[in-house]
Structures are given as C-alpha cells and as structure tokens.
Tab-separated table of C-alpha atoms and ligand atoms in Angstrom:
chain	number	residue	atom	x	y	z
A	1	MET	CA	16.791	46.538	-25.684
A	2	ALA	CA	20.283	46.547	-24.214
A	3	GLU	CA	18.700	47.239	-20.838
A	4	HIS	CA	16.448	44.176	-21.318
A	5	THR	CA	19.389	41.981	-22.315
A	6	GLY	CA	21.269	43.019	-19.165
A	7	LEU	CA	18.230	42.339	-17.045
A	8	LEU	CA	17.670	38.992	-18.683
A	9	ALA	CA	21.253	37.945	-18.139
A	10	ALA	CA	20.997	38.965	-14.490
A	11	VAL	CA	17.742	37.005	-14.093
A	12	MET	CA	19.318	33.919	-15.746
A	13	ASP	CA	22.176	34.099	-13.265
A	14	THR	CA	19.856	34.039	-10.294
A	15	VAL	CA	18.055	30.871	-11.427
A	16	HIS	CA	19.003	27.864	-9.353
A	17	ASP	CA	18.947	25.447	-12.350
A	18	ALA	CA	21.693	25.273	-14.954
A	19	ILE	CA	20.602	26.815	-18.260
A	20	ILE	CA	22.564	26.136	-21.438
A	21	THR	CA	21.735	27.069	-24.993
A	22	ILE	CA	23.179	25.271	-28.016
A	23	ASN	CA	22.852	25.592	-31.775
A	24	SER	CA	21.622	22.879	-34.079
A	25	ARG	CA	25.090	21.331	-34.256
A	26	GLY	CA	25.291	21.028	-30.457
A	27	ILE	CA	27.704	23.911	-29.926
A	28	VAL	CA	27.217	25.823	-26.636
A	29	GLN	CA	26.343	29.468	-27.073
A	30	TYR	CA	25.438	30.462	-23.578
A	31	SER	CA	25.457	29.115	-20.011
A	32	ASN	CA	24.271	30.790	-16.785
A	33	LYS	CA	26.101	31.032	-13.471
A	34	SER	CA	24.432	27.927	-11.944
A	35	THR	CA	25.887	25.847	-14.771
A	36	THR	CA	29.369	26.655	-13.519
A	37	LYS	CA	28.360	25.859	-9.926
A	38	LEU	CA	26.799	22.573	-10.954
A	39	LEU	CA	29.319	21.341	-13.515
A	40	GLY	CA	32.546	23.096	-12.626
A	41	TYR	CA	33.064	24.512	-16.120
A	42	SER	CA	33.341	28.284	-16.533
A	43	ARG	CA	31.225	29.958	-19.179
A	44	GLU	CA	34.368	30.494	-21.299
A	45	GLU	CA	35.184	26.808	-21.145
A	46	LEU	CA	31.735	25.832	-22.349
A	47	VAL	CA	30.877	28.408	-25.000
A	48	GLY	CA	32.096	27.351	-28.443
A	49	ASN	CA	32.463	23.723	-27.426
A	50	ASN	CA	30.206	20.746	-28.049
A	51	ILE	CA	27.615	20.112	-25.324
A	52	LYS	CA	28.830	16.496	-25.254
A	53	MET	CA	31.558	17.625	-22.879
A	54	ILE	CA	29.097	17.536	-19.977
A	55	MET	CA	27.773	14.093	-20.924
A	56	PRO	CA	29.161	10.702	-20.044
A	57	GLY	CA	30.241	8.696	-23.150
A	58	GLU	CA	27.055	6.708	-23.666
A	59	TYR	CA	24.842	9.812	-23.449
A	60	ALA	CA	27.199	11.704	-25.752
A	61	ARG	CA	26.710	9.023	-28.439
A	62	GLU	CA	22.946	9.200	-27.931
A	63	HIS	CA	23.087	12.968	-28.270
A	64	ASP	CA	25.014	12.613	-31.543
A	65	SER	CA	22.248	10.429	-32.882
A	66	TYR	CA	19.574	13.010	-31.901
A	67	ILE	CA	21.467	15.704	-33.717
A	68	SER	CA	22.135	13.653	-36.883
A	69	ASN	CA	18.523	12.438	-36.874
A	70	TYR	CA	17.401	16.035	-36.582
A	71	HIS	CA	19.571	17.064	-39.549
A	72	GLU	CA	18.344	14.168	-41.694
A	73	THR	CA	14.650	14.207	-40.897
A	74	GLY	CA	13.963	17.528	-39.177
A	75	GLU	CA	12.377	15.517	-36.398
A	76	LYS	CA	12.796	16.899	-32.881
A	77	LYS	CA	12.548	13.905	-30.626
A	78	VAL	CA	13.419	15.353	-27.276
A	79	ILE	CA	12.173	18.895	-27.626
A	80	GLY	CA	9.543	19.891	-25.097
A	81	THR	CA	10.240	16.814	-22.946
A	82	SER	CA	11.740	16.360	-19.567
A	83	ARG	CA	13.745	13.268	-18.579
A	84	ARG	CA	16.177	11.893	-16.066
A	85	VAL	CA	19.739	11.721	-17.421
A	86	THR	CA	23.258	11.583	-16.011
A	87	ALA	CA	25.534	14.640	-16.250
A	88	GLN	CA	29.287	14.723	-15.904
A	89	ARG	CA	31.219	17.387	-14.051
A	90	LYS	CA	34.559	18.808	-15.135
A	91	ASP	CA	36.246	16.570	-12.500
A	92	GLY	CA	34.625	13.505	-14.137
A	93	THR	CA	32.133	12.792	-11.374
A	94	ARG	CA	28.605	11.943	-12.500
A	95	PHE	CA	25.264	12.851	-11.034
A	96	PRO	CA	21.586	12.566	-11.922
A	97	VAL	CA	19.765	15.523	-13.427
A	98	GLU	CA	16.308	16.254	-14.655
A	99	LEU	CA	16.827	17.646	-18.167
A	100	PHE	CA	14.246	19.752	-19.976
A	101	VAL	CA	14.998	20.607	-23.575
A	102	GLY	CA	13.215	23.495	-25.290
A	103	GLU	CA	13.517	25.348	-28.536
A	104	VAL	CA	13.986	29.067	-29.041
A	105	ASP	CA	12.816	30.463	-32.308
A	106	GLY	CA	15.944	32.281	-33.457
A	107	GLU	CA	15.949	34.606	-36.435
A	108	GLN	CA	19.008	33.230	-38.167
A	109	GLN	CA	19.625	29.861	-36.682
A	110	GLU	CA	17.851	27.444	-34.470
A	111	THR	CA	18.669	27.513	-30.732
A	112	PHE	CA	17.926	24.813	-28.201
A	113	VAL	CA	17.821	25.459	-24.527
A	114	GLY	CA	18.604	22.812	-21.901
A	115	VAL	CA	17.568	23.277	-18.280
A	116	LEU	CA	19.342	20.960	-15.845
A	117	ARG	CA	18.208	20.394	-12.299
A	118	ASP	CA	20.399	18.474	-9.876
A	119	VAL	CA	18.237	15.622	-8.499
A	120	THR	CA	20.947	13.781	-6.518
A	121	GLU	CA	18.997	13.884	-3.260
A	122	GLN	CA	15.739	12.918	-4.870
A	123	ALA	CA	17.349	10.019	-6.730
A	124	ALA	CA	19.018	8.782	-3.520
A	125	ALA	CA	15.670	8.933	-1.683
A	126	GLU	CA	13.983	7.040	-4.543
A	127	ASP	CA	16.735	4.419	-4.527
A	128	SER	CA	16.461	3.828	-0.825
A	129	ALA	CA	12.656	3.706	-1.030
A	130	LYS	CA	12.956	1.146	-3.835
A	131	LYS	CA	15.439	-0.912	-1.848
A	132	TYR	CA	13.198	-0.717	1.225
A	133	MET	CA	10.241	-1.927	-0.836
A	134	VAL	CA	12.171	-4.885	-2.265
A	135	ASP	CA	13.383	-5.856	1.243
A	136	LEU	CA	9.909	-5.516	2.626
A	137	GLU	CA	8.347	-7.619	-0.114
A	138	ARG	CA	11.035	-10.246	0.375
A	139	SER	CA	10.546	-10.436	4.147
A	140	ASN	CA	6.755	-10.425	3.781
A	141	LYS	CA	6.976	-13.302	1.378
A	142	ALA	CA	9.367	-15.149	3.666
A	143	LEU	CA	6.955	-14.670	6.546
A	144	ASP	CA	3.993	-15.885	4.527
A	145	ASP	CA	5.980	-18.961	3.423
A	146	PHE	CA	7.105	-19.595	6.971
A	147	ALA	CA	3.535	-19.338	8.282
A	148	TYR	CA	2.395	-21.699	5.573
A	149	ILE	CA	5.021	-24.340	6.210
A	150	ALA	CA	4.833	-24.081	10.002
A	151	SER	CA	1.055	-24.310	10.172
A	152	HIS	CA	1.033	-27.184	7.698
A	153	ASP	CA	3.532	-29.150	9.748
A	154	LEU	CA	1.860	-28.358	13.059
A	155	LYS	CA	-1.429	-29.815	11.904
A	156	GLU	CA	-0.305	-33.408	11.896
A	157	PRO	CA	0.981	-33.800	15.509
A	158	LEU	CA	-1.985	-31.839	16.685
A	159	ARG	CA	-4.382	-34.253	14.975
A	160	ALA	CA	-2.473	-37.091	16.670
A	161	ILE	CA	-2.783	-35.502	20.147
A	162	HIS	CA	-6.500	-35.030	19.509
A	163	ASN	CA	-6.929	-38.642	18.400
A	164	HIS	CA	-4.942	-40.040	21.357
A	165	ALA	CA	-7.058	-38.093	23.780
A	166	ARG	CA	-10.228	-39.359	22.099
A	167	PHE	CA	-8.938	-42.973	22.227
A	168	LEU	CA	-8.078	-42.575	25.909
A	169	ASP	CA	-11.629	-41.497	26.518
A	170	LEU	CA	-13.118	-44.350	24.464
A	171	ASP	CA	-10.870	-47.109	25.832
A	172	PHE	CA	-10.555	-46.082	29.494
A	173	GLY	CA	-13.182	-43.430	29.960
A	174	GLU	CA	-15.187	-45.475	32.390
A	175	GLU	CA	-12.208	-46.262	34.618
A	176	LEU	CA	-10.908	-42.671	34.759
A	177	PRO	CA	-11.718	-40.532	37.786
A	178	GLU	CA	-13.898	-37.462	37.187
A	179	ASP	CA	-11.020	-35.047	37.476
A	180	ALA	CA	-8.935	-36.945	34.890
A	181	MET	CA	-11.956	-36.995	32.551
A	182	ARG	CA	-12.391	-33.251	32.957
A	183	ARG	CA	-8.767	-32.711	31.987
A	184	LEU	CA	-9.035	-35.069	29.048
A	185	ASN	CA	-12.018	-33.143	27.719
A	186	ARG	CA	-10.073	-29.927	28.173
A	187	ILE	CA	-7.249	-31.380	26.049
A	188	VAL	CA	-9.712	-32.228	23.299
A	189	ASP	CA	-11.213	-28.717	23.445
A	190	LEU	CA	-7.788	-27.087	23.333
A	191	THR	CA	-6.689	-29.163	20.328
A	192	LYS	CA	-9.847	-28.070	18.556
A	193	ARG	CA	-9.097	-24.446	19.372
A	194	MET	CA	-5.515	-24.780	18.246
A	195	GLU	CA	-6.652	-26.384	15.020
A	196	GLY	CA	-8.869	-23.342	14.466
A	197	LEU	CA	-5.903	-21.023	15.035
A	198	ILE	CA	-3.677	-22.988	12.693
A	199	HIS	CA	-6.374	-22.894	10.091
A	200	GLU	CA	-6.524	-19.076	10.393
A	201	LEU	CA	-2.733	-18.860	10.185
A	202	LEU	CA	-2.763	-20.942	7.019
A	203	TYR	CA	-5.458	-18.779	5.586
A	204	TYR	CA	-3.539	-15.630	6.531
A	205	SER	CA	-0.413	-16.869	4.719
A	206	ARG	CA	-2.486	-17.830	1.715
A	207	LEU	CA	-3.912	-14.299	1.512
A	208	GLY	CA	-0.374	-13.026	0.993
A	209	ARG	CA	0.515	-15.682	-1.548
A	210	VAL	CA	-2.285	-15.475	-4.076
A	211	LYS	CA	-2.206	-13.286	-7.181
A	212	LEU	CA	-5.213	-11.017	-7.262
A	213	ALA	CA	-7.529	-10.763	-10.227
A	214	THR	CA	-9.210	-7.421	-9.863
A	215	GLU	CA	-12.505	-6.189	-11.197
A	216	LYS	CA	-15.022	-3.393	-10.637
A	217	VAL	CA	-17.107	-4.250	-7.596
A	218	ASP	CA	-20.473	-2.638	-6.881
A	219	VAL	CA	-20.233	-1.924	-3.142
A	220	TYR	CA	-23.977	-1.350	-2.704
A	221	GLU	CA	-24.827	-4.753	-4.172
A	222	LEU	CA	-22.011	-6.424	-2.310
A	223	VAL	CA	-23.250	-5.175	1.064
A	224	LYS	CA	-26.874	-6.064	0.227
A	225	ASP	CA	-25.756	-9.569	-0.664
A	226	ILE	CA	-23.811	-9.898	2.606
A	227	GLU	CA	-26.880	-8.705	4.479
A	228	GLU	CA	-29.002	-11.360	2.804
A	229	ARG	CA	-26.571	-14.106	3.652
A	230	LEU	CA	-26.526	-12.867	7.262
A	231	GLN	CA	-30.320	-12.686	7.459
A	232	ASP	CA	-30.667	-15.063	10.435
A	233	LEU	CA	-28.089	-13.155	12.451
A	234	VAL	CA	-29.673	-9.837	11.397
A	235	ALA	CA	-33.143	-10.940	12.462
A	236	GLU	CA	-31.984	-12.517	15.695
A	237	HIS	CA	-30.099	-9.395	16.840
A	238	ASN	CA	-32.459	-6.694	15.578
A	239	VAL	CA	-29.872	-5.220	13.198
A	240	GLN	CA	-30.330	-2.400	10.702
A	241	ILE	CA	-27.765	-2.303	7.932
A	242	GLU	CA	-27.705	0.843	5.840
A	243	VAL	CA	-25.575	1.426	2.797
A	244	GLN	CA	-25.217	4.756	1.052
A	245	ASP	CA	-27.188	4.665	-2.259
A	246	SER	CA	-24.597	6.438	-4.304
A	247	ILE	CA	-21.622	4.548	-2.907
A	248	PRO	CA	-18.954	4.366	-5.663
A	249	PRO	CA	-17.615	1.023	-6.864
A	250	LEU	CA	-14.291	-0.372	-5.724
A	251	PHE	CA	-11.655	-1.943	-7.890
A	252	GLY	CA	-10.314	-5.120	-6.328
A	253	HIS	CA	-10.552	-8.828	-5.827
A	254	ARG	CA	-14.244	-9.489	-5.308
A	255	PRO	CA	-14.023	-12.405	-2.820
A	256	GLN	CA	-11.496	-10.546	-0.684
A	257	LEU	CA	-13.505	-7.322	-0.722
A	258	ARG	CA	-16.555	-9.349	0.333
A	259	GLU	CA	-14.519	-10.687	3.215
A	260	VAL	CA	-13.531	-7.157	4.322
A	261	PHE	CA	-17.112	-5.941	4.478
A	262	HIS	CA	-18.370	-9.260	5.906
A	263	ASN	CA	-15.833	-9.203	8.775
A	264	LEU	CA	-16.438	-5.528	9.595
A	265	ILE	CA	-20.243	-5.921	9.550
A	266	VAL	CA	-20.227	-9.102	11.635
A	267	ASN	CA	-17.921	-7.436	14.192
A	268	GLY	CA	-20.263	-4.413	14.279
A	269	ILE	CA	-23.115	-6.756	15.172
A	270	ARG	CA	-21.172	-8.962	17.551
A	271	TYR	CA	-19.513	-6.302	19.680
A	272	ASN	CA	-22.698	-4.386	20.144
A	273	LYS	CA	-25.270	-4.170	22.915
A	274	SER	CA	-27.538	-1.451	21.453
A	275	ASN	CA	-31.070	-2.071	20.391
A	276	PRO	CA	-31.462	-1.770	17.481
A	277	LYS	CA	-27.881	-2.454	16.394
A	278	ARG	CA	-27.082	-0.134	13.539
A	279	ILE	CA	-24.418	-0.640	10.858
A	280	GLN	CA	-23.776	2.048	8.220
A	281	VAL	CA	-21.601	1.652	5.204
A	282	CYS	CA	-20.667	4.949	3.605
A	283	PHE	CA	-18.169	6.782	1.449
A	284	HIS	CA	-16.070	9.904	2.000
A	285	PRO	CA	-14.405	11.488	-1.082
A	286	GLU	CA	-11.699	12.681	1.324
A	287	HIS	CA	-10.802	11.872	4.907
A	288	GLU	CA	-7.968	12.724	7.224
A	289	TYR	CA	-5.655	9.986	8.378
A	290	ASP	CA	-2.316	10.249	10.165
A	291	GLY	CA	-1.928	13.933	9.159
A	292	LYS	CA	-2.667	13.220	5.483
A	293	THR	CA	-5.776	13.663	3.382
A	294	LEU	CA	-6.734	10.352	1.802
A	295	LYS	CA	-9.096	10.096	-1.155
A	296	ASN	CA	-11.965	7.571	-1.716
A	297	VAL	CA	-12.425	6.389	1.841
A	298	TYR	CA	-14.993	3.685	2.680
A	299	ALA	CA	-16.328	3.424	6.190
A	300	VAL	CA	-18.235	0.853	8.224
A	301	CYS	CA	-19.750	2.402	11.378
A	302	ASP	CA	-21.542	0.693	14.214
A	303	ASN	CA	-23.264	1.791	17.405
A	304	GLY	CA	-21.511	-0.960	19.383
A	305	ILE	CA	-19.427	-1.106	22.517
A	306	GLY	CA	-16.510	0.857	21.066
A	307	ILE	CA	-12.785	0.318	21.490
A	308	GLU	CA	-10.334	2.067	23.830
A	309	GLN	CA	-7.882	4.198	21.933
A	310	GLU	CA	-4.882	2.335	23.283
A	311	PHE	CA	-6.006	-0.791	21.415
A	312	PHE	CA	-6.507	0.860	17.984
A	313	THR	CA	-3.406	-0.819	16.566
A	314	ASP	CA	-3.540	-3.983	18.689
A	315	ILE	CA	-6.875	-5.158	17.351
A	316	PHE	CA	-5.343	-5.692	13.886
A	317	ARG	CA	-2.771	-8.116	15.314
A	318	ILE	CA	-3.484	-11.782	14.728
A	319	PHE	CA	-5.279	-13.604	17.561
A	320	ARG	CA	-5.672	-10.411	19.573
A	321	ARG	CA	-9.054	-10.177	21.286
A	322	LEU	CA	-10.262	-7.577	23.734
A	323	ASN	CA	-13.511	-9.007	24.997
A	324	SER	CA	-14.585	-12.027	26.974
A	325	GLU	CA	-15.752	-15.103	25.162
A	326	GLN	CA	-18.656	-15.553	27.606
A	327	GLU	CA	-20.072	-12.110	26.802
A	328	PHE	CA	-19.411	-11.784	23.089
A	329	GLY	CA	-18.959	-15.344	21.860
A	330	ALA	CA	-15.891	-17.259	20.661
A	331	GLY	CA	-13.778	-15.890	17.866
A	332	THR	CA	-10.209	-16.483	16.898
A	333	GLY	CA	-9.140	-12.861	16.780
A	334	ALA	CA	-8.033	-13.078	13.158
A	335	GLY	CA	-10.852	-11.263	11.347
A	336	LEU	CA	-9.352	-7.789	11.485
A	337	THR	CA	-5.899	-9.147	10.628
A	338	PHE	CA	-7.384	-10.558	7.424
A	339	VAL	CA	-9.095	-7.238	6.763
A	340	LYS	CA	-5.790	-5.410	7.136
A	341	LYS	CA	-3.860	-7.872	5.005
A	342	ILE	CA	-6.459	-7.744	2.224
A	343	ILE	CA	-6.486	-3.953	2.175
A	344	GLU	CA	-2.702	-3.838	2.166
A	345	ASN	CA	-2.709	-6.347	-0.715
A	346	HIS	CA	-4.762	-3.748	-2.535
A	347	ASN	CA	-2.161	-1.060	-1.631
A	348	GLY	CA	-4.477	0.496	0.877
A	349	VAL	CA	-4.659	1.398	4.540
A	350	VAL	CA	-7.239	0.661	7.202
A	351	TRP	CA	-7.732	2.320	10.542
A	352	VAL	CA	-10.310	2.683	13.253
A	353	GLN	CA	-11.970	5.571	15.051
A	354	SER	CA	-13.976	4.810	18.118
A	355	GLU	CA	-15.382	6.098	21.347
A	356	GLU	CA	-16.048	3.644	24.126
A	357	GLY	CA	-19.732	2.984	24.649
A	358	LYS	CA	-20.719	4.922	21.503
A	359	GLY	CA	-19.504	2.808	18.603
A	360	SER	CA	-16.669	2.307	16.173
A	361	THR	CA	-15.939	3.256	12.570
A	362	PHE	CA	-13.525	1.238	10.498
A	363	LEU	CA	-12.219	3.229	7.552
A	364	PHE	CA	-10.155	2.189	4.585
A	365	SER	CA	-8.796	3.685	1.418
A	366	MET	CA	-7.121	1.808	-1.443
B	1	ADP	P1	-12.575	-11.748	16.605
B	1	ADP	O1	-13.824	-11.019	16.320
B	1	ADP	O2	-12.568	-13.150	16.115
B	1	ADP	O3	-12.139	-11.666	18.038
B	1	ADP	P2	-11.217	-9.669	15.092
B	1	ADP	O4	-9.824	-9.637	14.582
B	1	ADP	O5	-12.276	-9.459	14.130
B	1	ADP	O6	-11.379	-11.070	15.809
B	1	ADP	O7	-11.343	-8.564	16.231
B	1	ADP	C1	-10.331	-8.475	17.240
B	1	ADP	C2	-10.940	-7.833	18.458
B	1	ADP	O8	-11.208	-6.434	18.222
B	1	ADP	C3	-12.252	-8.393	18.920
B	1	ADP	O9	-12.027	-9.544	19.735
B	1	ADP	C4	-12.893	-7.235	19.646
B	1	ADP	O10	-12.425	-7.215	20.952
B	1	ADP	C5	-12.365	-6.015	18.910
B	1	ADP	N1	-13.331	-5.510	17.919
B	1	ADP	C6	-13.375	-5.804	16.602
B	1	ADP	N2	-14.361	-5.159	15.973
B	1	ADP	C7	-15.003	-4.413	16.937
B	1	ADP	C8	-16.089	-3.513	16.893
B	1	ADP	N3	-16.773	-3.198	15.751
B	1	ADP	N4	-16.480	-2.910	18.052
B	1	ADP	C9	-15.780	-3.171	19.196
B	1	ADP	N5	-14.729	-4.010	19.274
B	1	ADP	C10	-14.331	-4.638	18.155
C-alpha cells in the first residue's frame, strides 16, 4: 500500500496539469508539483488553506455559492464538468484555465479533485481568430455596401450615355459618315455590356446582403428540375446530365443552391466540345482539399475543354473569362463568382480540378 502511495505521488508529480484536491468545505488537502509551477504557490502554502486563494474575487464568490449550495441541498453542480475559468497566480496575475472538477469517494469525508490546464495560448489563438472574423465580416459588409452604392450610382449616367448615343443616331444618323456610325453603334454596344456588368455587380453585392432562410433541399430533384428548364439547350447540344440516385440532401437556401448547380451545369455545357457532352452530379462522403479531408462533398463534372491549372483561382474572380466570345458565346464572367459567394455564405468552400482537353470537376462542401 505504502509502495502504491509513493508511486501514485510520483505519477501525480509527472502530470503536466495542476491537480488539487479539496474537502467539502473548500480546504486544500493536496496539490501536485505542476500546481506550484503553474500558480507559484508551494504545496505547504496551499494545503490547509481555502482553494479561493487561487481564484480572482468574482470566481471566489461563485465558489462560495457552490459550496454553500452543496451543503444546503447536496446538489453537485459542477462535478464531472469541464469549463473555462480564470485562475490567479501568487503574484496576482491571472490566466485562463480549463478546469475539470471530479469527486473522489473518500471513506470518511468527501474529496473533490480539480484538474487545471493552462490554456493561455489556446485562448489567445481563439481571441485573434474571433477578432479576425469580426474584421473580415465588417470589411466584407463594407465591400458589399460599396458595390451596391457604386453600381446603383453608375447606372444613371450610363443610361444617359446610352440615350444620347441613340438620339445622335436617330437625329443625325443619315448625315453621319459610315465610320462615325460604326463608332456610335460601338458606344451603344459597350453601354449595354457595361449595364450587364453593373447588373452583375449589384446582384453580387445583394448576395452578400440577404439573410438566408435555409431548408432541406433534395439535390436529385433540384438537378432534374434544372435539366427540365434547360431542355432546349440540352437538346440542341446533345447533352447527357446524370445525377447520382442516392445523392444526399443539402441544407441551404433553395434559390441560391439552384443557382450554384445551374451555373456549374451551364458552364459544363458551354465550355465543352465533346459529343455527347456529359455532366455528372455526384457526392463524395469525403474528399481531399488543400491537405485536409472534407466531408460531404458535392461534385459537378463535365467532359469539356478543361482549365489550365494556373487559372484555378482566377476563374472565381468577378468578370474573369478565359475563352473567346466568338468560340464560346458571350458571358459576363460572374457565374463562378456567384457560385463561390453563395457557397461561402453557407460556410463552405468550392474548388476545381481539371485537366485541359479532358474536362473539369467543380467540388464544394458546406
Ligand atoms: P462566364 O461563363 O460568364 O464567362 P463564369 O464565372 O461562369 O463566367 O466562368 C469564368 C470563366 O471560367 C469562363 O469564362 C471560362 O473561361 C471558365 N470556365 C468556367 N467553367 C468552365 C468549365 N466547366 N470548363 C472550362 N472552363 C470553364
């Protein structure tokens, strides 16, 4: 027995956490070596004294109320639980600890054991992550507001330029030389294009400003519905759209999720020269991304022209296009930016895998 007690004491002194036992009145009976290292009190200073000495005032009062509540009702509120509290060293400095309180069934009197782990570094990391998140949210919101205001205000003068060019054509069209007419038409075309871009910018900012109502969305039905709405395009381009039967549902904002799948499917058809063009929508319970294993990953694959690796990030930037308008039709280059924004609004990530000439797979997890 004595041998065991010695061994136990030695083991306790090798543990990195501070271990302190108290009786039912809060008087310290034992502390291990790490307690001294962590709090600056020697074992002799602690034993026989009230545990409150290592607690800042407000916690000490709280502790008193636990003890008196225990004596009055026999109720053990904090036993078996772990929580974040503040401890106070002998020199008065405070630091965060994770405190676990357990109960030892003593023969004569009740003994409680407290295990304290210093979580200073962890708490600092959490604080800076929290601060970073708040800053990020603030700047995202500022950016969305800016895009909204700017695009709203740009619309008006643009309309005016467009109208003046049209009036010039109507009033003086017949007198204008051919070259001037060509340039006038170009101005009209460009104002139309710019209007389209402003419209996309407004929509982008709106995506970041709306509150999302989420619901369970059946992905199989959603894709089938998109396919039906795209039936003319599907027939014209000899497209096969396959969706995995057992594909699990997603939780999110239905119209925005529709937009994600719609944009990815339309891109898979548009940037594609194969015959037939094949689009597959499937699910991976797990998938590697950026050195991490992500769960519940949805994928939209195509057998299209593919994307060079150096553009994997670029394509998600607003108004960024890689292919010629003549060959693949006019687009604004905003579709994938919307996809990314929507997925990020759902706390998710989206990325692409692709091999030039073989096809692309857009994957997302949220
Ligand atoms: P848009 O289609 O209007 O140009 P997107 O943001 O949807 O805008 O796409 C940006 C660019 O990324 C496209 O112009 C195209 O060059 C490339 N891209 C998108 N999807 C695919 C795809 N499935 N296969 C090959 N290239 C693609």
